[in-house]
mmCIF file with all atom_site columns, C-alpha atoms in Angstrom:
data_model
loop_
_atom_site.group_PDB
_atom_site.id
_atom_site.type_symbol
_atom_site.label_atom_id
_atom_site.label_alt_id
_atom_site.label_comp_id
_atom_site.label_asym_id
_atom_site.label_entity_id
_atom_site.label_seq_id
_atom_site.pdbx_PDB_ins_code
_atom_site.Cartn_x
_atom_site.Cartn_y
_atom_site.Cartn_z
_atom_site.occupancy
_atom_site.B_iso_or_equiv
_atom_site.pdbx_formal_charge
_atom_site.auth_seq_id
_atom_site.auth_comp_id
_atom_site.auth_asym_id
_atom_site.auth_atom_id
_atom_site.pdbx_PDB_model_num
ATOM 1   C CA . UNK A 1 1   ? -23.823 6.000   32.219  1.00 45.00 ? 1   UNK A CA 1
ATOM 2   C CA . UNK A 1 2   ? -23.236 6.779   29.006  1.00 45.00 ? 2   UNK A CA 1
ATOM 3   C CA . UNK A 1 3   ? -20.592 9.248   29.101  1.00 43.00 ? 3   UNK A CA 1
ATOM 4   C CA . UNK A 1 4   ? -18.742 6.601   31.337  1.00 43.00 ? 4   UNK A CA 1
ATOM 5   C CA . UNK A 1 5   ? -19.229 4.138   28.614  1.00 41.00 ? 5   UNK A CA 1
ATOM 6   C CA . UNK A 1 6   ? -17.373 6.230   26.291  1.00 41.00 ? 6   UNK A CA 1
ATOM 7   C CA . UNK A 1 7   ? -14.537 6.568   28.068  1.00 40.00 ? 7   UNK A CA 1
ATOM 8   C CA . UNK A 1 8   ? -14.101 3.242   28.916  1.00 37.00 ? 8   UNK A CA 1
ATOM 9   C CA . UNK A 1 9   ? -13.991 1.810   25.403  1.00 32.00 ? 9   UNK A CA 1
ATOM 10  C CA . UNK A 1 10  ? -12.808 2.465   22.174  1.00 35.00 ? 10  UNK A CA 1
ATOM 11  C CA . UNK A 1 11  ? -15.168 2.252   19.596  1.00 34.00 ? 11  UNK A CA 1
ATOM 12  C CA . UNK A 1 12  ? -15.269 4.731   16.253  1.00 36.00 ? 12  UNK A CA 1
ATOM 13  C CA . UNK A 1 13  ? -18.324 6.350   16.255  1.00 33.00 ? 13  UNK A CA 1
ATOM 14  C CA . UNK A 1 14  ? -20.595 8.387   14.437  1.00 34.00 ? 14  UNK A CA 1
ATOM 15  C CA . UNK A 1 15  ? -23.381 11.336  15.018  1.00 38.00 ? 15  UNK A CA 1
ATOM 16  C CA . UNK A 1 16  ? -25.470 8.258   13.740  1.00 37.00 ? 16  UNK A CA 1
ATOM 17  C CA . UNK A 1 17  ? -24.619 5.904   16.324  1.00 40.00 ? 17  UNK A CA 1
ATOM 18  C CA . UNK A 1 18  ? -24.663 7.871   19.025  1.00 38.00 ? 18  UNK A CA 1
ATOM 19  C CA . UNK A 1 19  ? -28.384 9.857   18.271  1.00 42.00 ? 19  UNK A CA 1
ATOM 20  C CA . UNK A 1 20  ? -30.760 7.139   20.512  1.00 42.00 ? 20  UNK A CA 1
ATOM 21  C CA . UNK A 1 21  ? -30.663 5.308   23.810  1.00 44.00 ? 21  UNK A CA 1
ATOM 22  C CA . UNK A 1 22  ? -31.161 2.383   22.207  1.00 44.00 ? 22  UNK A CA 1
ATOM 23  C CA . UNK A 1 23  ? -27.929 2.765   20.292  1.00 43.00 ? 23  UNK A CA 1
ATOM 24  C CA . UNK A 1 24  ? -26.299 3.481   23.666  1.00 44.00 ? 24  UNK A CA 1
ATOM 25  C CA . UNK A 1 25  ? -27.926 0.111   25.108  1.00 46.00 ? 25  UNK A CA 1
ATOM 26  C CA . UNK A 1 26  ? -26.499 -1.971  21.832  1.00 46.00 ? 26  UNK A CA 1
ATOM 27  C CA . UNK A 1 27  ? -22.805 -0.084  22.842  1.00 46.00 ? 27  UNK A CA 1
ATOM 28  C CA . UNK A 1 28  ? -22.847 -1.227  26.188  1.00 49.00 ? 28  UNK A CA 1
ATOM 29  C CA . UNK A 1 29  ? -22.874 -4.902  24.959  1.00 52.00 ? 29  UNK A CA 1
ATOM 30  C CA . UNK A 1 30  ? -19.600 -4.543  23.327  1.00 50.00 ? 30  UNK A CA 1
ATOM 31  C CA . UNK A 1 31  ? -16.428 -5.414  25.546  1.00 53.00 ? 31  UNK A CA 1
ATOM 32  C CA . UNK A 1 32  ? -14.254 -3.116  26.042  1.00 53.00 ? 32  UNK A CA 1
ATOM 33  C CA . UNK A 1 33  ? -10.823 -3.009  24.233  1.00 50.00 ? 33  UNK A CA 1
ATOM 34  C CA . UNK A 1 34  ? -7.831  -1.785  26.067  1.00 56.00 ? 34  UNK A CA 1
ATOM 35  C CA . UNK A 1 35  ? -5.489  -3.298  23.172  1.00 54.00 ? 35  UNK A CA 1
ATOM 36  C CA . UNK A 1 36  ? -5.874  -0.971  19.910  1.00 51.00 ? 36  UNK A CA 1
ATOM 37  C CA . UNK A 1 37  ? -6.934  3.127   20.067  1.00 50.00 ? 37  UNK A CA 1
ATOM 38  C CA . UNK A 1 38  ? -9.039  4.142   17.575  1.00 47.00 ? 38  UNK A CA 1
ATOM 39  C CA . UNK A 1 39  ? -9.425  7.757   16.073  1.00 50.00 ? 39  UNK A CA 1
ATOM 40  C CA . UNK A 1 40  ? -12.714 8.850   14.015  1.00 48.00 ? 40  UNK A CA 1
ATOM 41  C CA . UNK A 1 41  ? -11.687 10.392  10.942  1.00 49.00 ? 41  UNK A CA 1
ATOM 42  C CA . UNK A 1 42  ? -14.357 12.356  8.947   1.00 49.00 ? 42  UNK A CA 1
ATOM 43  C CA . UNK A 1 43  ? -14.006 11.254  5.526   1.00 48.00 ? 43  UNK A CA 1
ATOM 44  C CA . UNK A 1 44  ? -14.082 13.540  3.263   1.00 49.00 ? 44  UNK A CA 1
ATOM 45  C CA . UNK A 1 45  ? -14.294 11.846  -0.039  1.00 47.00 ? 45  UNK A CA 1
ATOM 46  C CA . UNK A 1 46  ? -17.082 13.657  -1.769  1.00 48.00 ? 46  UNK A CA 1
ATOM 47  C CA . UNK A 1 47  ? -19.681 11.214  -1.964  1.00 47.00 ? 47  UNK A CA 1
ATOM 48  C CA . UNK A 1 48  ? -23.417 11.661  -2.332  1.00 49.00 ? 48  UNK A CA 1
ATOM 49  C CA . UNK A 1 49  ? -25.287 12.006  0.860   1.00 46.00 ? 49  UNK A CA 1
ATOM 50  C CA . UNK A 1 50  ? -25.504 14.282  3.744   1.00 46.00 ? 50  UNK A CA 1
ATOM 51  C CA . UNK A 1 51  ? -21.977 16.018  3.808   1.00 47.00 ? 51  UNK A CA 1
ATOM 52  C CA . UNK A 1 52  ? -22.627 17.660  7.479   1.00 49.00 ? 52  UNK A CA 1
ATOM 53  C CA . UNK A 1 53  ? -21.984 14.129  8.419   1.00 48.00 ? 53  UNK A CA 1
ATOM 54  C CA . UNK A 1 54  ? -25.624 12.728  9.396   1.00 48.00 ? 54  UNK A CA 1
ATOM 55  C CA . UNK A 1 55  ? -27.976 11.032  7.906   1.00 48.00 ? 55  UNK A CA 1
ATOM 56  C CA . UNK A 1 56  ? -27.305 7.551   5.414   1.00 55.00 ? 56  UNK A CA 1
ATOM 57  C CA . UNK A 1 57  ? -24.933 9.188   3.476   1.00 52.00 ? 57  UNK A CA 1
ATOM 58  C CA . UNK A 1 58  ? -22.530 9.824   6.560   1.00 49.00 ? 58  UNK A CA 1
ATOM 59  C CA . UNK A 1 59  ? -19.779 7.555   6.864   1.00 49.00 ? 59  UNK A CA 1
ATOM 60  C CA . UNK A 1 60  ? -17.235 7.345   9.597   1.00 49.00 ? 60  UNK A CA 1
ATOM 61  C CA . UNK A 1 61  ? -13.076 5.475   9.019   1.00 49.00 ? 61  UNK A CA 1
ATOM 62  C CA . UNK A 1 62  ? -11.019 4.704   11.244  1.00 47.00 ? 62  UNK A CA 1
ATOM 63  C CA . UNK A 1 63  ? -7.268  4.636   12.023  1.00 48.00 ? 63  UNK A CA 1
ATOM 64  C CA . UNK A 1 64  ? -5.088  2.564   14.123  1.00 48.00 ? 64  UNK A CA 1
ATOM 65  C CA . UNK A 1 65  ? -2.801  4.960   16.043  1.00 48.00 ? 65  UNK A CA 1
ATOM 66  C CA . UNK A 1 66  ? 0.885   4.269   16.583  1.00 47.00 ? 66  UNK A CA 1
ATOM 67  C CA . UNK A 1 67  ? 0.981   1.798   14.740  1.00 45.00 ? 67  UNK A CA 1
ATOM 68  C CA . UNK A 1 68  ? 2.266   1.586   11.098  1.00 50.00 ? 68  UNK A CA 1
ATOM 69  C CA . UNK A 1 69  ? 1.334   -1.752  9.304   1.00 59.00 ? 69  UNK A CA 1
ATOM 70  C CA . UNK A 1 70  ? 2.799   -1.031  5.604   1.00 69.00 ? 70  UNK A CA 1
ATOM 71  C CA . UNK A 1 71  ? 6.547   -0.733  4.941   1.00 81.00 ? 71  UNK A CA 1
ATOM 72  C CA . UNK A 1 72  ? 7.293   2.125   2.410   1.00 89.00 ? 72  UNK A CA 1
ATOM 73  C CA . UNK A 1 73  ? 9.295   1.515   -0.318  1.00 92.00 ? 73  UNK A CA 1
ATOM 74  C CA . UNK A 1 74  ? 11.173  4.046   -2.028  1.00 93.00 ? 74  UNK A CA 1
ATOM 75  C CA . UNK A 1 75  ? 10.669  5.965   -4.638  1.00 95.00 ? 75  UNK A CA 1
ATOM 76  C CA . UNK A 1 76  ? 13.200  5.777   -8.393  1.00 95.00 ? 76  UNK A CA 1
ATOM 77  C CA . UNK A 1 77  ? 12.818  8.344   -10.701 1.00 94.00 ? 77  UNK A CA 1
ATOM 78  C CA . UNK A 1 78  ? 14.921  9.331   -14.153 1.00 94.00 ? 78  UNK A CA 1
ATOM 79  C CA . UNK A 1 79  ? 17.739  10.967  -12.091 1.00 95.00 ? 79  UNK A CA 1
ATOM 80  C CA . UNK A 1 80  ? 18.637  7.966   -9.642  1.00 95.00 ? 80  UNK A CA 1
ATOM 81  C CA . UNK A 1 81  ? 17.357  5.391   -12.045 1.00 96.00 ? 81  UNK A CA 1
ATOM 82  C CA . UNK A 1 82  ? 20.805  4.602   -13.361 1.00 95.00 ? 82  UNK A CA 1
ATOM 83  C CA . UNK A 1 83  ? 22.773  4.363   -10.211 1.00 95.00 ? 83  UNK A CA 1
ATOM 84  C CA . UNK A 1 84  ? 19.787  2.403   -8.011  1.00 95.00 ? 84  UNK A CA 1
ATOM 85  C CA . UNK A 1 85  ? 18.461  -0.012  -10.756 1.00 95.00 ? 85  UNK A CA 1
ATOM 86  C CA . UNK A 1 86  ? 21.014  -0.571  -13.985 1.00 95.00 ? 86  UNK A CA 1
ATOM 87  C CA . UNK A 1 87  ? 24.032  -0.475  -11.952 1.00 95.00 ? 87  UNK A CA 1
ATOM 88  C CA . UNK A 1 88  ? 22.584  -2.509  -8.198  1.00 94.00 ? 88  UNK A CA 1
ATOM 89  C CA . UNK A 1 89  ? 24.542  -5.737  -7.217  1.00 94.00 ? 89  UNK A CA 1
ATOM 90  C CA . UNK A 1 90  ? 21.482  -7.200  -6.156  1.00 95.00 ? 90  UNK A CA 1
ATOM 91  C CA . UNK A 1 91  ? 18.418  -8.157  -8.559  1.00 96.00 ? 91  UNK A CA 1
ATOM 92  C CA . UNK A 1 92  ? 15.776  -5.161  -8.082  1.00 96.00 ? 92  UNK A CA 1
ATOM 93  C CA . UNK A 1 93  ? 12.379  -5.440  -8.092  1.00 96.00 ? 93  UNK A CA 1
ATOM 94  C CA . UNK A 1 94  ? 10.219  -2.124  -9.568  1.00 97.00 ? 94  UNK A CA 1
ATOM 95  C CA . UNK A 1 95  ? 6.749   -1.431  -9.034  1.00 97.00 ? 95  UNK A CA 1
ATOM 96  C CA . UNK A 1 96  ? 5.492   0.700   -12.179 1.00 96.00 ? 96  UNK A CA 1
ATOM 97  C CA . UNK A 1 97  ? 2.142   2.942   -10.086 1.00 96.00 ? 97  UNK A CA 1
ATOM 98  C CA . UNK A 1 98  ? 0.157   6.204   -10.170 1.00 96.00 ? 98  UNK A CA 1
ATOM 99  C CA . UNK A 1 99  ? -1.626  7.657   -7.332  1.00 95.00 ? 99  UNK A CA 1
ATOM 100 C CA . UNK A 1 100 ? -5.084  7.527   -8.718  1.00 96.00 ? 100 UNK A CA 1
ATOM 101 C CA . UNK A 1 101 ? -4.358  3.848   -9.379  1.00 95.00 ? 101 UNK A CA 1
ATOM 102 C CA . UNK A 1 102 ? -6.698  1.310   -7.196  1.00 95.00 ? 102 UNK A CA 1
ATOM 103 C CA . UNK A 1 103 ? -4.819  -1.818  -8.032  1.00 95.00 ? 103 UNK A CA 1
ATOM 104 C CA . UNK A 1 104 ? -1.863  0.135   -7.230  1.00 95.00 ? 104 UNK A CA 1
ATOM 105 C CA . UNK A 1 105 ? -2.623  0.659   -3.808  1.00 94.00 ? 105 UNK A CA 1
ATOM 106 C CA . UNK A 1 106 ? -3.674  -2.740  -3.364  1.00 94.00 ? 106 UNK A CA 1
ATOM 107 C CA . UNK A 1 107 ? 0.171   -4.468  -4.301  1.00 95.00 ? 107 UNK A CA 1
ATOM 108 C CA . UNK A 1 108 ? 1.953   -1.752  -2.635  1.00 94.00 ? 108 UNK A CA 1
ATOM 109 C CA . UNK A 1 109 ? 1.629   -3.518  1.132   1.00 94.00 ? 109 UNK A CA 1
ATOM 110 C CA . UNK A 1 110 ? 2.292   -6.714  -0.672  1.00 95.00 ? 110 UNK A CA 1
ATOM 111 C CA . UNK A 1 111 ? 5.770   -5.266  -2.328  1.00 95.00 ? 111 UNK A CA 1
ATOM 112 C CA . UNK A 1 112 ? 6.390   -3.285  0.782   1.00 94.00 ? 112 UNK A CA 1
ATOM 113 C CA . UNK A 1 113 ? 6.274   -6.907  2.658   1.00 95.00 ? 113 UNK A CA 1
ATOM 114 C CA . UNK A 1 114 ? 8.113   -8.952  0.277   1.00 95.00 ? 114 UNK A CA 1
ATOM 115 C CA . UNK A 1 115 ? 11.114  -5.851  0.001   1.00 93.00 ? 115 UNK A CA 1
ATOM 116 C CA . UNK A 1 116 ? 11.435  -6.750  3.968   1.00 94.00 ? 116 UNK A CA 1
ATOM 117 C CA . UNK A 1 117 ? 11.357  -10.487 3.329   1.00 94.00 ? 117 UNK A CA 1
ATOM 118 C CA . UNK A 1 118 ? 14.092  -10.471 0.739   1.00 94.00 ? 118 UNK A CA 1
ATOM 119 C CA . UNK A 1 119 ? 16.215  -7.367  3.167   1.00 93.00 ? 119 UNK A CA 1
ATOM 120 C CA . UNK A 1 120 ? 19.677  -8.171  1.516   1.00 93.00 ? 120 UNK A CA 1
ATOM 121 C CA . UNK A 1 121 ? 18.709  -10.321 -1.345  1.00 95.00 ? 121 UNK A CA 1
ATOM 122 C CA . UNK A 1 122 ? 16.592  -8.197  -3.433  1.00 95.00 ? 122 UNK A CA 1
ATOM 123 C CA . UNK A 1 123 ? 15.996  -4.029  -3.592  1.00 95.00 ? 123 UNK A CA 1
ATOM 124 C CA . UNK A 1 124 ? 12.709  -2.977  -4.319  1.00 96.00 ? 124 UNK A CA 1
ATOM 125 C CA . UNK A 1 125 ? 11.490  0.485   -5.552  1.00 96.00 ? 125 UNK A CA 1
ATOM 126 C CA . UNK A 1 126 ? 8.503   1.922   -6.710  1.00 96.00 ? 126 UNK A CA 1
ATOM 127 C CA . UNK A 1 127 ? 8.537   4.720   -9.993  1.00 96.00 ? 127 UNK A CA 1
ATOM 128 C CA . UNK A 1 128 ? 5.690   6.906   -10.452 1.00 96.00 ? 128 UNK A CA 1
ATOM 129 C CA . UNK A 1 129 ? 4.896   6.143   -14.430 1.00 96.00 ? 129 UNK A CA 1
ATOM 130 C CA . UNK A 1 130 ? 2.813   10.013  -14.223 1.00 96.00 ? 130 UNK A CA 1
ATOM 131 C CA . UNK A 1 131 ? 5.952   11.800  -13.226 1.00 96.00 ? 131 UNK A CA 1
ATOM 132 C CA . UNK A 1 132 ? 8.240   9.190   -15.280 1.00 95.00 ? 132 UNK A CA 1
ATOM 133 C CA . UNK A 1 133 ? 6.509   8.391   -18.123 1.00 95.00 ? 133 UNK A CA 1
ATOM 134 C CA . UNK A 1 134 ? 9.777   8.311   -20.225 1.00 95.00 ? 134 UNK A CA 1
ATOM 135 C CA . UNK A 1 135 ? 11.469  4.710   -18.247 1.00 95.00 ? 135 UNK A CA 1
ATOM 136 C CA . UNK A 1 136 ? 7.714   3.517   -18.350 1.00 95.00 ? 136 UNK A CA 1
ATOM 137 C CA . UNK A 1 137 ? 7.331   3.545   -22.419 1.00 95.00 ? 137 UNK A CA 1
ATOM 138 C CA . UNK A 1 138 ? 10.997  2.408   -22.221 1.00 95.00 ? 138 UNK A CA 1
ATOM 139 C CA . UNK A 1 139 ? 10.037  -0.965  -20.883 1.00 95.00 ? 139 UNK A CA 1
ATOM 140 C CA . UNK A 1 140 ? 7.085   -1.061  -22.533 1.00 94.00 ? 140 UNK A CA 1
ATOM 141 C CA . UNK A 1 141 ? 5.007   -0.406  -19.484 1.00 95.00 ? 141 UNK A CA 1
ATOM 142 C CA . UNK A 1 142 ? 1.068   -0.187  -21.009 1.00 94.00 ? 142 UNK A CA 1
ATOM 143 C CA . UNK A 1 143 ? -1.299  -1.195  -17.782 1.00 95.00 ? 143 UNK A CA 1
ATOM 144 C CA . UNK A 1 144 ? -0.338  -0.706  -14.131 1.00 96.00 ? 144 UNK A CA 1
ATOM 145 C CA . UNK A 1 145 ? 0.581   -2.176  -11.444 1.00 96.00 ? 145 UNK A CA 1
ATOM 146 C CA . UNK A 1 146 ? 3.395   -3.576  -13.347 1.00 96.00 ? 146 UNK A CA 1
ATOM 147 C CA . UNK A 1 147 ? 6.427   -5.692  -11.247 1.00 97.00 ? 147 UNK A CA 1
ATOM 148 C CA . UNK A 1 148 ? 9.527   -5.950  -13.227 1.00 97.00 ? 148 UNK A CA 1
ATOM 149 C CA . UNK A 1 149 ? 12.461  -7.615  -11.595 1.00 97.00 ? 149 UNK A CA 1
ATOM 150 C CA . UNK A 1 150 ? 16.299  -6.289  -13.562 1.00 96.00 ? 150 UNK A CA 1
ATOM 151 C CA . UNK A 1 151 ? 19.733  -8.543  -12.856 1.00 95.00 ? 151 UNK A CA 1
ATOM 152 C CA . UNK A 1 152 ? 22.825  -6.953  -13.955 1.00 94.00 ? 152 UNK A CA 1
ATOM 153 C CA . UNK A 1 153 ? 21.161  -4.179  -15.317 1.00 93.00 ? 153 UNK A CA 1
ATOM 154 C CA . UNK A 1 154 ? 18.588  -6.176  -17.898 1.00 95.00 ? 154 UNK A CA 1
ATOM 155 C CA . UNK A 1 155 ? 15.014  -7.044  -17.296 1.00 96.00 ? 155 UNK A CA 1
ATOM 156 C CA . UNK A 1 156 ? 14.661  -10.186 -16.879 1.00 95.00 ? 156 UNK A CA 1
ATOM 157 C CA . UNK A 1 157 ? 10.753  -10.434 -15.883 1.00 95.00 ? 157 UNK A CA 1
ATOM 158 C CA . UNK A 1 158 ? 7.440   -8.873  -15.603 1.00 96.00 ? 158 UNK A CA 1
ATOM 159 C CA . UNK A 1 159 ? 3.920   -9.330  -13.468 1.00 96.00 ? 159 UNK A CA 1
ATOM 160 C CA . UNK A 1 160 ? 1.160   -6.884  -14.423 1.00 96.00 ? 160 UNK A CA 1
ATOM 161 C CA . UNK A 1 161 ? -1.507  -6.427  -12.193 1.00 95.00 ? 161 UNK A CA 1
ATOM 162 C CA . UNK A 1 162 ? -2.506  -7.144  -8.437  1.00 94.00 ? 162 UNK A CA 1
ATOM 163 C CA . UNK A 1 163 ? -1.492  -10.148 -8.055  1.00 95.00 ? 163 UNK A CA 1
ATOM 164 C CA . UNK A 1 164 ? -1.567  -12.606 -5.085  1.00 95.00 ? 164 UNK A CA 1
ATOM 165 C CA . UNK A 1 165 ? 1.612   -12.496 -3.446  1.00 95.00 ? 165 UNK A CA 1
ATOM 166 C CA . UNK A 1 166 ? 2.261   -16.057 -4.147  1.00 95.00 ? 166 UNK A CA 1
ATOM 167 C CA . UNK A 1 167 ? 2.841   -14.782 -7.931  1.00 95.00 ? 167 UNK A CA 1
ATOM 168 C CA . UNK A 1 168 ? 5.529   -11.804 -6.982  1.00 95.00 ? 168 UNK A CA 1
ATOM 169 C CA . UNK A 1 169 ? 7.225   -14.768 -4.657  1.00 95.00 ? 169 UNK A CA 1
ATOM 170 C CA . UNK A 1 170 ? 7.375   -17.199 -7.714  1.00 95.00 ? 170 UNK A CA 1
ATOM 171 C CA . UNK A 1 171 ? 9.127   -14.457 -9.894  1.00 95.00 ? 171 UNK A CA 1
ATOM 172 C CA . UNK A 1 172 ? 11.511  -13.118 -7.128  1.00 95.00 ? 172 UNK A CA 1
ATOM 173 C CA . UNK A 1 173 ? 12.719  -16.798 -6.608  1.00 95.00 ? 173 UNK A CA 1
ATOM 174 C CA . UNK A 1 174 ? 14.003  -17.615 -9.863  1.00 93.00 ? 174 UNK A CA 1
ATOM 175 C CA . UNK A 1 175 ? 16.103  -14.256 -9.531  1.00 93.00 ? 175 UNK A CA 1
ATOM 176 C CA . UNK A 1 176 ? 17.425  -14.296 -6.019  1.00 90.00 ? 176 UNK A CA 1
ATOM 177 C CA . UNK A 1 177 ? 20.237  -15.856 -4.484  1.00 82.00 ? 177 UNK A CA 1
ATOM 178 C CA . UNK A 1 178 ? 19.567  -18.614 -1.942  1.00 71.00 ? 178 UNK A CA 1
#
C-alpha cells in the first residue's frame, strides 16, 4: 500500500519520513497533488548533523520543476558599463550584489519583477561589486544591496538594502515616464 502511495502523490521526502509505518499512516492522510512535481534535493550545505542524511541533522529541499518563478536580470560589468548604463535612452536601474550576499538574494526576485513591470520604461541590471569593485567605489557604493537608478547618464538616486518593493516602486516612479 505503501509503494502505491508513493506513486500516487508528490510529496518530498526524507530517509526520516519514510523509516516507520506510522509515518506511512500520517502520509496517507495527505491529498494527493496532481498540480506541482516535486524533486528531493539532498542539500549539501555543510551543516552540523548526520551528513549520510539521517538522523536530526538531515534535512531534505525541494524544487519546483518546470517551472521558473524569478526573472534574471542581466549582468553590467566595466566593459559594457558605458554603452548599457551612461549612454541608455531609458532611466536604468542597477543592483550593486555579491554572491555570498543574503540580502542580495533576497531583492534580486523583487528587481527581477519590477525590470518586467517597467519592460520598455526602465532597464535594469545587476553588477557584481566583487568582480567590479572599481564602478562600486565610484558611486560610493559601501553596504550592499544597493539600487541606484541613472537618467541621461547621472545618478539620480539610491536605496540600500532589502527593501520592500513598495520602496524600489516609489524611486522608479519619480524617474520613469508615464
Amino acid at each position: 500500500m505503501a509503494s502505491a502511495l508513493a506513486a500516487s502523490t508528490a510529496v518530498c521526502s526524507s530517509p526520516v519520513a519514510s523509516a516507520s509505518a506510522s509515518s506511512a499512516r500520517r502520509l496517507r492522510a495527505v491529498p494527493p497533488s496532481r498540480g506541482i512535481r516535486y524533486q528531493a534535493l539532498r542539500a549539501d550545505s555543510g551543516f552540523a548533523g548526520n551528513r549520510r542524511g539521517g538522523g536530526r541533522g538531515a534535512s531534505v529541499v525541494c524544487a519546483v520543476q518546470g517551472q521558473d518563478t524569478s526573472i534574471q536580470v542581466p549582468e553590467v560589468t566595466k566593459s559594457t558599463w558605458q554603452s548599457l548604463v551612461m549612454e541608455s535612452e531609458l532611466p536604468v536601474l542597477v543592483e550593486y550584489w555579491a554572491t555570498w550576499c543574503g540580502p542580495c538574494k533576497m531583492i534580486d526576485p523583487v528587481v527581477g519583477k519590477l525590470s518586467k513591470e517597467y519592460e520598455g520604461k526602465l532597464k535594469c541590471y545587476k553588477l557584481n561589486t566583487d568582480e567590479n569593485p572599481d564602478i562600486a567605489s565610484q558611486y560610493g557604493v559601501r553596504s550592499i544591496p544597493t539600487m541606484m537608478i541613472f537618467k541621461n547618464g547621472e545618478k539620480k538616486d539610491a536605496v540600500i538594502g532589502a527593501v520592500p518593493e513598495s520602496t524600489l516602486i516609489a524611486s522608479i516612479e519619480k524617474f520613469v515616464e508615464r
